[in-house]
Amino acid sequence: MEAYPPGFVAHNFPLIVLSGLSSLPPYDHEQDSYPLLEERGTKVTSELPPVTGSTADELLGIFLKLDAQDAAWNGRPGRGKMGTMGFRVKAVGRGYLLPPRKANPPVSSTLEPVAQNSTRSLPQTPILHSPLSPLTPESPTFPDGLLTPLWILKHQNLLPSAYITFFNFATDYNLSTLHDNELKTGINDIRSSLTASSYKTRLVVVLVSEPNKFDADVDERLANIRRATGLDPKNSMFFLPPDFSTVELRGFVGTILSAIYPSCIEYYRDLSKHTRRKKNRGTIPPPTALPTSGTSQTLSSQGWNFRYEFKLGVFAEFRQEMDAAARNFEGAYQGLLAEDVFESIASWSPRFNEARLLADVLVIRILRCLLWNGQTTSAVQSWSNHRSRMQDIIDRKGKGSLNYGWEAWEALWSKIMAETIERAELPIFAIPGQLRLPDGQPTKAVTIYAPPEKAIASGERLPPWDLCHHEGYWLNRSVRHTRARRRRALAMPEEDRRSPAQSPASHVASKSHIYDTYLCFDPHIECPVVGSKGFNHSQLLVDTLRRSAHHFAKRHQTRAVEKLELDIARELARSGRWADAVQLLNPLWHKLSWRRAGWWHLMEEVAWLLRESAHRTGDAEVLLVIEWELLSRGESRTFVFPPGWQYDFSKCLDGLQPPKSRPRVVIQADGVASCLSVTFAFGVAEGHVGEDLPSQLIITSRAHENSAPIILSEVRIVTEDSSMDIMIKHDSAIESTVTATNGRDHLYHVLLREAPPSDYAFSPSRSSTSKTTHSILGSSDLTFIPSITKGFALTSLPREAGNIKAVSAILYIKERLFDLDVMVPFHDENGSEDWWLEDKAGLLKKRLSSKLGNAVKILPKPPKMYIGLPNLRSTYYTDEHVAITIHIVNEEDEEANVTLAVRLLGQSAPIPELAWASSVEAPHGDQTTAPGKVLDSQSSHLPAHHLGLLPPSASRTETILFQAEPDATAFLLEVKTLYHLSSDHETPISKTLTTDIAFIGPFESNYDFWPCVHSAPWPSYFYMNDEADNSEDVKSAQGFIQSWSLAARIASFAAEPLIIEDVVLSIIEVKNGVLCSVSSTGIHTSESVCIAPNDLQDRNFELTVQKLRLDDQRASSADLQLNVKWRRDHPGAISTVSSLAVPQLIVPFGEPRVLASVQNSKVMPGLIHLDYTLENPSMHVLTFSLTMEASEDFAFSGPKFRTLQLVPLSRHTVQYNIMPSVEGVWIQPQLRVVDVYFNKTLKVNATEGMRTDKKGILIWVDANG
């Protein structure tokens, strides 16, 4: 939009002026171009010093950052600050000039009538108007001008809606009164100046406190200043306390702008009301002076209506009311193009181009308003309608549209649309990830045009050019008209293109009536004669094309971008900028989508343009690449060569200046159309190490029919990881083995051999991490004339197992002036389709199977070594010593050198350590025990065991030993034999045997734990034994002693009978000051017992627990472990100890308890003696009430009810005799024992030979009495 005055096309925001903030010179703003500003402008100044310092600089920076002059032309939420729509911010010093409202009075000599028939007379006192009014003689619009950009400059840059002045606020108590009086005087002076100017600019005062100081009376002082100056505390006076942070300063600035925004909008609303009142009067104000002479006339009433509508639209735009602005601008546009305004202006008059400029400006502002409101289709239609109306007017009244001036305006008008869309930042054209994506706008696919508006009827069909396309479309349209502009400029006669100084005056005058120079150059600058400088059309085209390509590229319109880049290259070549053309075309050439689409006529143009540019710049690398592709042809691709062209690729660099170093160029065949096609395939899908592997390489020449032969110096087949590279060197003396009947297909059998290291050590296919040096070498004739196809039958011998995949072929060309490497990658979809076979008639082509291609799987050589585990058991048990025998038999036909390796693998650590039986000493004759070490890892390895040379059918046996873990788990045993035959030391062969070994626990156990009555007397609280006892136990244990029984029930989970040799209950730990001893009871105490699978064995133990101190009443615990010593039931089995966990046993000592014991009478059959032992381990006298309940099942003798007192640390036994009345059942005596003091019922504990349930103890009555 540089062609139009900035004030005409810029978006308008409310203007605020910052005065007295930082050290800025006074009157420093754009004032020079406004008339009478220095002579009659109102000065607004103050004698008080400006506010300076870091706070002032930061405040100024925050205000200036909020300047919205570069903001997007849209009204989406969030673009303003603190709820506002933005301001135009201007910073000045202590002085400012407001533009004058009236012009100077005219000189009396200018008061002359304009025409003889004028009946209007001027008053004696001239009426003064604005310096910019058409009624003022000194105005640039006098007498019939419409509008000048200075009017918008006045309101946007000179006349503020708010004048914000900053003052220091002193906090010194001694100077506060003086300073406040100075503030009042300075503020009132500024207010008086603003009032004298007759403008309604709002005065806003900001008082900035001194840093690091605060006055307690600040509120009273501020109130005094407000009363004296008449400032509104809500929106006219603000106070900034000291030491505000940056965040707080931003909030303070936002508060000021939010407070003054309504008054600023009201300021422009008042201006609109004033303009509307003047319009509604319907009369033309009298001029200060009439035009002097000639045909000049004053502005018509329609012209005044245009002015009023334009001003109303601008003021509405100041208020951001874009709907109202659009209506006013549309009314002004229609009034401007009316018959009484634009149509009445002569085309030779300067006012004609001024009116045309105003029409363009109005449409630009209308476009901005429509895009602001999202009316994209209406905007495009307005743009198009204005173009059509202007063309009609120019054709009827102007100089026509068949000249370069009209094409220049067309190009500019298209560019205006692109720039307007770009400034509007329409959400429909937002690119995901761009910086100014609208807030809350979701990420979506990019669009290239906006859909029709909702206001347009859904059934209405719109032409595509009425839809709003993105910026690149309009810039591309501008390019087309710029080319037409240059074409029409070049068509001008040479005499019209000469400078006015070189042409006669009559010719210059006639030229001015022929060529339209609106917003463009005169003919002698637009297209000067040879030897003169003028306008550079090529540079304009290149810049516009690049901008257009940028917008198309952002929307991934690849083909459009490629076409535009080709246009740029054409312009660069036209202007002789060959290096820039190469820099542009070289990357474009490799990524062109036209090659994949088969658009060879476009490819040909790019190719020849790039070749010409490379040849002129001497770029050998680019020249070789482009010559290689130009030489190729295909079924639908043949590049047309100029007449007399030399078809010899080896001479393509002839005529160039020799480069400093020999060029070596690498071409990726995927990126160009190569003149040599290469396919490769293996003859089998699977092969074996040491066996022949057939493969075929087929190369076809697709060079131009009349071209010279292409001679390759070498062909290299590159495999993945360079596992088996194949090299074929050129030897012209080798002839083909078989030739087809068509004479174009030739098959060569290539004899391959191991390549010396010098041939592949520096291979471009090898990386520094390649792990193989296996490459093979052969020779053949590598001369290719056009349309010839050569097949090379290859037979290789793989040395290692794995996958071999041919990834590419490299064609090496070594000529006199250059080296060229063509890399042809192999893809799965473009492999060889045929396999060439020899036939009596020549060559026979056989269709390859879909399983064959450029990859083959090499299997190891099949091993013939037997591995057996003769003594492997189906089940092993935890803690067991394991011995596994490994039997090896050589089933090869020749002697083998064998090494044995064994691993034990598990899901998690630890893993038992393995050992060879031959390396472990046998401590008991021929019995060998396994090592007991456990490794903290997930695998256990044995060192490789070399078995030596095994003749055919020979065998060897080895044994491994280890001890199982205590926990049940599973392992994987891997036995691997590594060997090589005596006839082939380079080919390793291996065989692996794996088997699962599961370890289960042989036993599980559950336990019963109950108390017993210890026979030893308790220590007395009232008695001391004088007899000395010097035993250590008596000295160490002097507390209570208790007896407990533990019954262990051992269950066998083994799959076979096992021998239990011994069961021992071990004490691991006892806590809380007790001594504990264990003894075995029952029948199985020392002899070995055989336990069958799923069988049970009971073992009983007695625990004696005694406190160390008599006063220690804490409960104690015991951690025990049941150790079962067992072995398998076969001779020579090794004994194993398996440990079974016992739950922690709790032994209470501090609470009273009741123990029941039973014994059958030896004197009277059927009589049962039932004893209740009550224990008081506390330090208190306890009283118990005992109640024996009667039962129908038995009769009893003993106390029915009694009270028993127990002294501290004592026990007492209450005896009952029971005579049952039933036999062969469980009877249940119920003795209720209640602690009288605590009213707590004690539980009766059963001892040996009894049971318990919820009700109490149970006693068995024998059937035989």
PDB file of C-alpha atoms in Angstrom, residues 716-822:
ATOM      1  CA  ARG A 716      29.178 -52.191  -7.172  1.00  0.00           C
ATOM      2  CA  ILE A 717      26.278 -54.045  -5.504  1.00  0.00           C
ATOM      3  CA  VAL A 718      26.064 -52.732  -1.954  1.00  0.00           C
ATOM      4  CA  THR A 719      24.511 -54.970   0.688  1.00  0.00           C
ATOM      5  CA  GLU A 720      23.109 -54.014   4.060  1.00  0.00           C
ATOM      6  CA  ASP A 721      25.939 -53.586   6.603  1.00  0.00           C
ATOM      7  CA  SER A 722      28.315 -54.463   3.721  1.00  0.00           C
ATOM      8  CA  SER A 723      27.839 -58.139   4.562  1.00  0.00           C
ATOM      9  CA  MET A 724      28.658 -59.251   0.987  1.00  0.00           C
ATOM     10  CA  ASP A 725      29.406 -56.491  -1.522  1.00  0.00           C
ATOM     11  CA  ILE A 726      29.831 -57.484  -5.177  1.00  0.00           C
ATOM     12  CA  MET A 727      32.125 -55.486  -7.516  1.00  0.00           C
ATOM     13  CA  ILE A 728      32.256 -55.804 -11.302  1.00  0.00           C
ATOM     14  CA  LYS A 729      35.042 -53.970 -13.096  1.00  0.00           C
ATOM     15  CA  HIS A 730      35.056 -53.041 -16.782  1.00  0.00           C
ATOM     16  CA  ASP A 731      36.905 -55.284 -19.224  1.00  0.00           C
ATOM     17  CA  SER A 732      36.021 -54.677 -22.862  1.00  0.00           C
ATOM     18  CA  ALA A 733      37.718 -57.905 -23.947  1.00  0.00           C
ATOM     19  CA  ILE A 734      35.088 -60.108 -22.282  1.00  0.00           C
ATOM     20  CA  GLU A 735      32.319 -61.235 -24.594  1.00  0.00           C
ATOM     21  CA  SER A 736      28.790 -62.218 -23.673  1.00  0.00           C
ATOM     22  CA  THR A 737      27.976 -65.887 -23.106  1.00  0.00           C
ATOM     23  CA  VAL A 738      24.524 -65.768 -24.680  1.00  0.00           C
ATOM     24  CA  THR A 739      22.908 -63.156 -26.936  1.00  0.00           C
ATOM     25  CA  ALA A 740      19.166 -62.913 -27.516  1.00  0.00           C
ATOM     26  CA  THR A 741      17.643 -63.065 -30.953  1.00  0.00           C
ATOM     27  CA  ASN A 742      16.780 -59.373 -30.854  1.00  0.00           C
ATOM     28  CA  GLY A 743      20.480 -58.575 -30.616  1.00  0.00           C
ATOM     29  CA  ARG A 744      19.938 -56.174 -27.693  1.00  0.00           C
ATOM     30  CA  ASP A 745      19.933 -58.577 -24.734  1.00  0.00           C
ATOM     31  CA  HIS A 746      23.264 -60.061 -23.638  1.00  0.00           C
ATOM     32  CA  LEU A 747      23.988 -62.404 -20.729  1.00  0.00           C
ATOM     33  CA  TYR A 748      27.438 -62.519 -19.105  1.00  0.00           C
ATOM     34  CA  HIS A 749      28.642 -65.133 -16.628  1.00  0.00           C
ATOM     35  CA  VAL A 750      30.864 -63.297 -14.197  1.00  0.00           C
ATOM     36  CA  LEU A 751      33.470 -65.292 -12.330  1.00  0.00           C
ATOM     37  CA  LEU A 752      33.674 -63.949  -8.814  1.00  0.00           C
ATOM     38  CA  ARG A 753      36.619 -64.176  -6.443  1.00  0.00           C
ATOM     39  CA  GLU A 754      37.558 -62.765  -3.083  1.00  0.00           C
ATOM     40  CA  ALA A 755      38.411 -59.076  -3.439  1.00  0.00           C
ATOM     41  CA  PRO A 756      41.696 -57.859  -1.979  1.00  0.00           C
ATOM     42  CA  PRO A 757      41.307 -55.348   0.894  1.00  0.00           C
ATOM     43  CA  SER A 758      42.508 -52.475  -1.272  1.00  0.00           C
ATOM     44  CA  ASP A 759      39.403 -52.790  -3.489  1.00  0.00           C
ATOM     45  CA  TYR A 760      36.828 -52.355  -0.738  1.00  0.00           C
ATOM     46  CA  ALA A 761      38.587 -50.724   2.167  1.00  0.00           C
ATOM     47  CA  PHE A 762      37.523 -47.291   0.939  1.00  0.00           C
ATOM     48  CA  SER A 763      34.136 -48.279  -0.438  1.00  0.00           C
ATOM     49  CA  PRO A 764      31.587 -45.474  -0.148  1.00  0.00           C
ATOM     50  CA  SER A 765      29.077 -48.034   1.029  1.00  0.00           C
ATOM     51  CA  ARG A 766      31.134 -49.041   4.062  1.00  0.00           C
ATOM     52  CA  SER A 767      30.788 -47.178   7.309  1.00  0.00           C
ATOM     53  CA  SER A 768      33.228 -47.055  10.143  1.00  0.00           C
ATOM     54  CA  THR A 769      31.030 -49.481  12.090  1.00  0.00           C
ATOM     55  CA  SER A 770      30.804 -52.166   9.402  1.00  0.00           C
ATOM     56  CA  LYS A 771      31.572 -55.530  10.920  1.00  0.00           C
ATOM     57  CA  THR A 772      32.591 -57.526   7.849  1.00  0.00           C
ATOM     58  CA  THR A 773      35.291 -57.391   5.207  1.00  0.00           C
ATOM     59  CA  HIS A 774      33.684 -59.887   2.846  1.00  0.00           C
ATOM     60  CA  SER A 775      33.608 -58.522  -0.696  1.00  0.00           C
ATOM     61  CA  ILE A 776      33.862 -60.349  -3.974  1.00  0.00           C
ATOM     62  CA  LEU A 777      35.176 -59.127  -7.309  1.00  0.00           C
ATOM     63  CA  GLY A 778      34.620 -59.948 -10.979  1.00  0.00           C
ATOM     64  CA  SER A 779      35.077 -58.451 -14.457  1.00  0.00           C
ATOM     65  CA  SER A 780      32.847 -57.948 -17.490  1.00  0.00           C
ATOM     66  CA  ASP A 781      32.135 -55.616 -20.395  1.00  0.00           C
ATOM     67  CA  LEU A 782      30.390 -52.494 -19.041  1.00  0.00           C
ATOM     68  CA  THR A 783      29.895 -50.606 -22.310  1.00  0.00           C
ATOM     69  CA  PHE A 784      26.268 -49.629 -22.920  1.00  0.00           C
ATOM     70  CA  ILE A 785      25.014 -48.381 -26.245  1.00  0.00           C
ATOM     71  CA  PRO A 786      21.460 -46.992 -26.444  1.00  0.00           C
ATOM     72  CA  SER A 787      18.608 -49.532 -25.954  1.00  0.00           C
ATOM     73  CA  ILE A 788      20.963 -52.365 -24.941  1.00  0.00           C
ATOM     74  CA  THR A 789      20.288 -54.615 -21.927  1.00  0.00           C
ATOM     75  CA  LYS A 790      23.022 -56.630 -20.259  1.00  0.00           C
ATOM     76  CA  GLY A 791      22.465 -59.336 -17.661  1.00  0.00           C
ATOM     77  CA  PHE A 792      25.256 -60.509 -15.366  1.00  0.00           C
ATOM     78  CA  ALA A 793      24.903 -63.970 -13.806  1.00  0.00           C
ATOM     79  CA  LEU A 794      26.673 -64.024 -10.440  1.00  0.00           C
ATOM     80  CA  THR A 795      27.455 -66.922  -8.112  1.00  0.00           C
ATOM     81  CA  SER A 796      28.742 -66.124  -4.623  1.00  0.00           C
ATOM     82  CA  LEU A 797      29.666 -68.197  -1.575  1.00  0.00           C
ATOM     83  CA  PRO A 798      28.304 -66.782   1.720  1.00  0.00           C
ATOM     84  CA  ARG A 799      30.533 -67.184   4.735  1.00  0.00           C
ATOM     85  CA  GLU A 800      28.238 -66.110   7.566  1.00  0.00           C
ATOM     86  CA  ALA A 801      24.653 -66.852   8.510  1.00  0.00           C
ATOM     87  CA  GLY A 802      22.109 -64.040   8.551  1.00  0.00           C
ATOM     88  CA  ASN A 803      20.114 -61.894   6.182  1.00  0.00           C
ATOM     89  CA  ILE A 804      21.753 -60.489   3.061  1.00  0.00           C
ATOM     90  CA  LYS A 805      19.906 -57.624   1.432  1.00  0.00           C
ATOM     91  CA  ALA A 806      21.123 -55.711  -1.611  1.00  0.00           C
ATOM     92  CA  VAL A 807      20.262 -52.088  -0.893  1.00  0.00           C
ATOM     93  CA  SER A 808      21.702 -50.264  -3.902  1.00  0.00           C
ATOM     94  CA  ALA A 809      23.927 -50.354  -6.936  1.00  0.00           C
ATOM     95  CA  ILE A 810      26.634 -47.780  -7.624  1.00  0.00           C
ATOM     96  CA  LEU A 811      27.587 -47.060 -11.220  1.00  0.00           C
ATOM     97  CA  TYR A 812      31.033 -45.512 -11.548  1.00  0.00           C
ATOM     98  CA  ILE A 813      31.913 -43.421 -14.615  1.00  0.00           C
ATOM     99  CA  LYS A 814      35.466 -42.193 -14.934  1.00  0.00           C
ATOM    100  CA  GLU A 815      36.049 -39.769 -17.823  1.00  0.00           C
ATOM    101  CA  ARG A 816      38.815 -37.416 -18.812  1.00  0.00           C
ATOM    102  CA  LEU A 817      37.429 -34.347 -17.025  1.00  0.00           C
ATOM    103  CA  PHE A 818      35.223 -35.726 -14.282  1.00  0.00           C
ATOM    104  CA  ASP A 819      34.148 -38.662 -12.116  1.00  0.00           C
ATOM    105  CA  LEU A 820      30.481 -39.560 -11.733  1.00  0.00           C
ATOM    106  CA  ASP A 821      28.860 -41.982  -9.256  1.00  0.00           C
ATOM    107  CA  VAL A 822      25.221 -42.932  -9.843  1.00  0.00           C
TER     108      VAL A 822
END
